[in-house]
Tab-separated table of C-alpha atoms in Angstrom:
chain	number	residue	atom	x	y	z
A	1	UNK	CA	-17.977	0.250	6.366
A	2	UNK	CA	-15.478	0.237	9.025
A	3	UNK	CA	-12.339	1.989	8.003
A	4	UNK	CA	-8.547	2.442	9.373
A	5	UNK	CA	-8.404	5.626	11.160
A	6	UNK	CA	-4.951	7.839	11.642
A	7	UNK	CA	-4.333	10.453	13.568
A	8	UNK	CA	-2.846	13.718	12.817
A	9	UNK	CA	-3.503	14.136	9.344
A	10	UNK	CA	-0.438	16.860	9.631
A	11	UNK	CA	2.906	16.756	11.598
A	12	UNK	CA	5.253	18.922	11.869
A	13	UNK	CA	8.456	18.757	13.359
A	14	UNK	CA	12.051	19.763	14.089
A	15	UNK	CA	14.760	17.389	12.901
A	16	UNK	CA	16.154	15.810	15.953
A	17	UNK	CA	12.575	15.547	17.566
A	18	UNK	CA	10.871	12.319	18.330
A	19	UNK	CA	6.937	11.613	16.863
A	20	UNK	CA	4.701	9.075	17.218
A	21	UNK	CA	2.076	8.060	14.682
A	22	UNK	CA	-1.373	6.920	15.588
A	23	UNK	CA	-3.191	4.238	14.018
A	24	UNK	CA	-6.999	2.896	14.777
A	25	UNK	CA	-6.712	-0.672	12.987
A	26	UNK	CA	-10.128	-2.241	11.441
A	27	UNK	CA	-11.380	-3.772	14.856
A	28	UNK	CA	-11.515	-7.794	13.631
A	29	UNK	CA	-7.889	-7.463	11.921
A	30	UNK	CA	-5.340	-9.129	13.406
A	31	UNK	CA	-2.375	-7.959	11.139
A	32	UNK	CA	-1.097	-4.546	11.123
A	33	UNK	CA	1.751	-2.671	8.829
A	34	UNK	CA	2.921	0.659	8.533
A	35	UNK	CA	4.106	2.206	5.084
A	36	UNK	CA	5.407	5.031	3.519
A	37	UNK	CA	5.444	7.127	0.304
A	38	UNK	CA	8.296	9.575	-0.556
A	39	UNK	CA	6.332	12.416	-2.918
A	40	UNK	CA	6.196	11.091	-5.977
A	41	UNK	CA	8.067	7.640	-5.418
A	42	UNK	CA	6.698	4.405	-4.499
A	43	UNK	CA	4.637	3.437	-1.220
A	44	UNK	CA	7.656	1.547	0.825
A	45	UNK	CA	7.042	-1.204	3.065
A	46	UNK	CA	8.079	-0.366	6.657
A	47	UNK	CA	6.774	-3.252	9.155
A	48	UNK	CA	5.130	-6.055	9.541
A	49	UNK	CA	3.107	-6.838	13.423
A	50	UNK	CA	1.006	-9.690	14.489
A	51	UNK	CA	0.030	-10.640	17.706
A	52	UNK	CA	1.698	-8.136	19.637
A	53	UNK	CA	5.169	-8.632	18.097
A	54	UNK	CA	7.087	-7.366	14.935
A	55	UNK	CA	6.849	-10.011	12.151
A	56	UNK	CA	8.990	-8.080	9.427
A	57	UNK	CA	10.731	-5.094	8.590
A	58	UNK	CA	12.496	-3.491	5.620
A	59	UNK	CA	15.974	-1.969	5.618
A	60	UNK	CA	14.323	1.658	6.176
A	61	UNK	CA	13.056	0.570	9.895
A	62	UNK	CA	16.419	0.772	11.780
A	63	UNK	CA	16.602	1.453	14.791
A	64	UNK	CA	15.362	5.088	15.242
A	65	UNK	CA	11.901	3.455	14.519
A	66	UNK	CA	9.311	1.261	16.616
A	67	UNK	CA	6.128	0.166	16.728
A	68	UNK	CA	3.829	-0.769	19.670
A	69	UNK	CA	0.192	-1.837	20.126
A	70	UNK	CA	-0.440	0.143	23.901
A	71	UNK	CA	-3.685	-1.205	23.792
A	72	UNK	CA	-6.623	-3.192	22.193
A	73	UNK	CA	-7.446	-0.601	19.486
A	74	UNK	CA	-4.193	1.646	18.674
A	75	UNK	CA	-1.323	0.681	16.859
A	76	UNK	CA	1.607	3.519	16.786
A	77	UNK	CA	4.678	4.378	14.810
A	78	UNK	CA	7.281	5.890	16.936
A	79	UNK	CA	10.852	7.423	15.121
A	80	UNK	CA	12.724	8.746	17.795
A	81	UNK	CA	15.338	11.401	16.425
A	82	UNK	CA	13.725	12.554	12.855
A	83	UNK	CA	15.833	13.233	10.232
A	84	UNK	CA	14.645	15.463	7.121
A	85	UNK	CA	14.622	12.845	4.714
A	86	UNK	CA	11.800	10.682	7.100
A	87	UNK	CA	9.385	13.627	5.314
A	88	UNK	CA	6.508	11.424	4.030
A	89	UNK	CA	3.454	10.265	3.978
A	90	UNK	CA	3.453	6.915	6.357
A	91	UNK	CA	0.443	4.909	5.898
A	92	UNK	CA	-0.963	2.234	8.383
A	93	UNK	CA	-2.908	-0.662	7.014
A	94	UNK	CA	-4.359	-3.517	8.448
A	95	UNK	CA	-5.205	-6.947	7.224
A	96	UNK	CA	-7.881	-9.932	8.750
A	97	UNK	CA	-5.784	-12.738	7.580
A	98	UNK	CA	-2.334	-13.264	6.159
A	99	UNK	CA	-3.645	-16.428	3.491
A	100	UNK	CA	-5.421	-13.621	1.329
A	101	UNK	CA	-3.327	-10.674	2.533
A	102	UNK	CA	-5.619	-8.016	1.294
A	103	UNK	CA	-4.595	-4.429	3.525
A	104	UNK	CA	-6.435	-1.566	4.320
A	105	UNK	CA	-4.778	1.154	4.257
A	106	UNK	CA	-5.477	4.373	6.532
A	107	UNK	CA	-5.754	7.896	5.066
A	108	UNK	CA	-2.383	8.389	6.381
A	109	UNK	CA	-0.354	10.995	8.421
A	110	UNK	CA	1.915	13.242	6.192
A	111	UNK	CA	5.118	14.264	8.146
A	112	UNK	CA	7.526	17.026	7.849
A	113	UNK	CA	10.649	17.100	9.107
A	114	UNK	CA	12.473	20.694	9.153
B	1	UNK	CA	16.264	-7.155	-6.211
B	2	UNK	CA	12.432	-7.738	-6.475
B	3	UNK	CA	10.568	-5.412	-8.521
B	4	UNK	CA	7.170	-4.659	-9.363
B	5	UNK	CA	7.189	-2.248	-12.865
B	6	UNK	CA	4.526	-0.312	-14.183
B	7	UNK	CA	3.768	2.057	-17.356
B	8	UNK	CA	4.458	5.158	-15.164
B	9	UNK	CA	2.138	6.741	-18.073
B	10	UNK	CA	-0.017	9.751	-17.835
B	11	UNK	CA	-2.796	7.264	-20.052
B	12	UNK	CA	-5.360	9.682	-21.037
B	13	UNK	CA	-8.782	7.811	-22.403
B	14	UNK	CA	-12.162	9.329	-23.328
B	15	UNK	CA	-15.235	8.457	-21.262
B	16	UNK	CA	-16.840	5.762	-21.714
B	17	UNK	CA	-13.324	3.819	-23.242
B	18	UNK	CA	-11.937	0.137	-21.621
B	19	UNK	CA	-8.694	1.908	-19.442
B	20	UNK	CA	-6.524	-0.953	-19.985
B	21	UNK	CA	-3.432	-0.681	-17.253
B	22	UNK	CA	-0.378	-3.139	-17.076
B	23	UNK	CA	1.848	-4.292	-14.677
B	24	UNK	CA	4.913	-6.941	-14.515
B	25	UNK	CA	6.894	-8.832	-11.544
B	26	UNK	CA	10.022	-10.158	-11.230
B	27	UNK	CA	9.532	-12.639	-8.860
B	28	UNK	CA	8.214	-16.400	-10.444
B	29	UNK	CA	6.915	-17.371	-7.161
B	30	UNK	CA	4.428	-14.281	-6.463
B	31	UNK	CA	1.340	-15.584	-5.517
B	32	UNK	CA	-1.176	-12.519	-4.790
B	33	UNK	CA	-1.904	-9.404	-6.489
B	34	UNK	CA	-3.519	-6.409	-6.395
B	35	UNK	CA	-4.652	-3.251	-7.562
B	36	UNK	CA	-4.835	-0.249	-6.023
B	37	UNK	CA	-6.691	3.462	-6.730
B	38	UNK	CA	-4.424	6.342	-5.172
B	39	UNK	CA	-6.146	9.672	-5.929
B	40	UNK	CA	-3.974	12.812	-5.543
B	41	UNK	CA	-3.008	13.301	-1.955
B	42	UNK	CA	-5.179	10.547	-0.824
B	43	UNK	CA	-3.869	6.866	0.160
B	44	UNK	CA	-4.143	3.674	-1.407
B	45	UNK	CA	-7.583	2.279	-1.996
B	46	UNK	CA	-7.614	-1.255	-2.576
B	47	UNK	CA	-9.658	-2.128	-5.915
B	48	UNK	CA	-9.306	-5.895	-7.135
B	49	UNK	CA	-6.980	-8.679	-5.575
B	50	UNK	CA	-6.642	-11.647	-8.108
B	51	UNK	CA	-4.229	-14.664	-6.961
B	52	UNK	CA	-4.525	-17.443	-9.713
B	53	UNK	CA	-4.239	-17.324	-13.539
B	54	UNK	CA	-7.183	-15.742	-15.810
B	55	UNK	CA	-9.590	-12.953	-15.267
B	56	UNK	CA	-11.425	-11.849	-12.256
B	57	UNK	CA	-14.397	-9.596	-12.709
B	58	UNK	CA	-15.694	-6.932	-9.831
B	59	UNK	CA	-18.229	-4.760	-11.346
B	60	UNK	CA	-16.708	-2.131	-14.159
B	61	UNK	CA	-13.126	-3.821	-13.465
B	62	UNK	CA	-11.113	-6.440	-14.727
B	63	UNK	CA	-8.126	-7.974	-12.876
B	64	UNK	CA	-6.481	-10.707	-15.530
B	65	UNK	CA	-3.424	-12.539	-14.331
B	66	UNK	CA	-0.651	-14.676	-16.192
B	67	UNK	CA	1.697	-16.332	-14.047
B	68	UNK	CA	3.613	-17.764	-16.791
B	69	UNK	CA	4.364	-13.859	-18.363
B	70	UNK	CA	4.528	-12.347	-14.797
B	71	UNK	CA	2.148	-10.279	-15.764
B	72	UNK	CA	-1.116	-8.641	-14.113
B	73	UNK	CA	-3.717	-6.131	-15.982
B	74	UNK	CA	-6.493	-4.085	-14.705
B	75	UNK	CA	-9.247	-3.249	-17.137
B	76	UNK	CA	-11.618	-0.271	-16.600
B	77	UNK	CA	-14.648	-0.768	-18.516
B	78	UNK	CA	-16.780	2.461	-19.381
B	79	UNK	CA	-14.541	4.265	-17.906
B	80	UNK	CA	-15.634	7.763	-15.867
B	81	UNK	CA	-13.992	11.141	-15.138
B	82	UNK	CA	-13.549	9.542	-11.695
B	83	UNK	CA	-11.797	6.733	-12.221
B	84	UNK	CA	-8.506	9.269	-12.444
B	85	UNK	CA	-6.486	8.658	-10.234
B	86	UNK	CA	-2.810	6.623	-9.893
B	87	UNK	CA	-3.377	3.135	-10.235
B	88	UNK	CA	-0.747	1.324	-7.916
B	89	UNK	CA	-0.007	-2.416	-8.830
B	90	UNK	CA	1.367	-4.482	-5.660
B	91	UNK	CA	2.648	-8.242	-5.160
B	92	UNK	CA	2.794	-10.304	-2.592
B	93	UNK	CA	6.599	-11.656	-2.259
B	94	UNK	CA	6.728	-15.558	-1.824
B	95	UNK	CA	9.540	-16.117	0.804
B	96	UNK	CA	8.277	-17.811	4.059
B	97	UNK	CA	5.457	-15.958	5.053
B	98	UNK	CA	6.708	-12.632	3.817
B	99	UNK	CA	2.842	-10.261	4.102
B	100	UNK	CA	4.686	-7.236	2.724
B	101	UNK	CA	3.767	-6.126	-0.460
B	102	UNK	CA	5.598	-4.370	-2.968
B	103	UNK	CA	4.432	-1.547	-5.110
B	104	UNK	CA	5.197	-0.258	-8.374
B	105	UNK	CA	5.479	3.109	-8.942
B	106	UNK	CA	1.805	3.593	-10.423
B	107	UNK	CA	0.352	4.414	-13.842
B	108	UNK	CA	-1.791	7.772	-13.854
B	109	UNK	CA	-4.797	7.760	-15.328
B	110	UNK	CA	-6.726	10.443	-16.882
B	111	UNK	CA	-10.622	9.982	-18.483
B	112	UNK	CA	-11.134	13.164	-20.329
B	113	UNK	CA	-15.096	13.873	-20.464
């Protein structure tokens, strides 16, 4: 059963420091999102992207984040100066359709910002 | 501000017992729903959608819906020591097109052998 794959399970990093996140989307979806959990709070909606452009994002994407879709298969997660409270688990997901808007989600990449 | 709440729990049920797990929304105009298995550590694992009123069977689950109460269940029926986990309710927000979905916080689960 195909699955979304991330990539590295683990990150750690200096505050200050830029990382990207790597996501392999299920290869028919067309809709991909990135979220992220807090330990022990809620999974947080980040962003929304369909063909090739950013369809919605919460309050928590400012600017320090971005997403991109290099190619036909990866879809990354970029924050560009971390701070320690971006420690979290970010999920990707990925979706065939918006009408039934059932996501996938990935097995996610926990980060940790020190 | 829209909110998705949830029985934050622990619910602790023997095996074999109906796991019966409950979730409201805030916003009338939610159209799709779903429920979602998050074991410890792991990510969300998406169980049952269910978008119009009534019940909507998938094996030993139940998804049951009520529009006019807001209100969305998920029964486990013969429940096992592996159905413990977090179960994570989430709602699709009506406004224009809006995909994101919003989670509650979760109800954990335990089925005691």
């Amino acid at each position: 059963e195909p699955e979304v794959t991330q990539t590295p399970s683990h990150q750690v990093t200096q505050m200050g420091q830029e990382v990207i996140l790597r996501c392999v989307p299920i290869s028919n979806h067309l809709y991909f999102y990135w979220y992220r959990q807090i330990l022990g709070q809620k999974v947080e909606f980040l962003v929304s992207f369909y063909n090739n452009e950013i369809s919605e994002k919460s309050e928590i994407f400012d600017d320090q984040f971005s997403v991109e879709r290099p190619d036909g298969s990866n879809f990354t997660l970029k924050i560009r100066s971390t701070k320690l409270e971006d420690s979290a688990m970010y999920f990707c997901a990925s979706g065939r359709t918006h009408l039934d808007n059932e996501q996938f989600f990935g097995p996610g990449t926990r980060l940790t910002v020190l | 501000q829209k909110e998705v709440e949830q029985n934050s729990g622990p619910l602790s049920v023997p095996e074999g017992a109906i796991a019966s797990l409950n979730c409201t929304y805030s916003d009338r105009g939610s159209q799709s729903f779903f429920w979602y298995r998050q074991y410890s550590g792991k990510s969300p694992e998406l169980i049952m959608s269910i978008y119009s009123n009534g019940d909507k069977e998938d094996g030993r689950f139940t998804a049951q819906l009520n529009k006019a109460s807001q209100y969305v269940s998920l029964l486990i029926r013969d429940s096992q020591p592996s159905d413990s986990a977090t179960y994570l309710c989430a709602v699709r927000l009506p406004q224009g097109g809006s995909e994101k979905l919003v989670f509650g916080k979760g109800t954990k689960l335990t089925v005691n052998p």
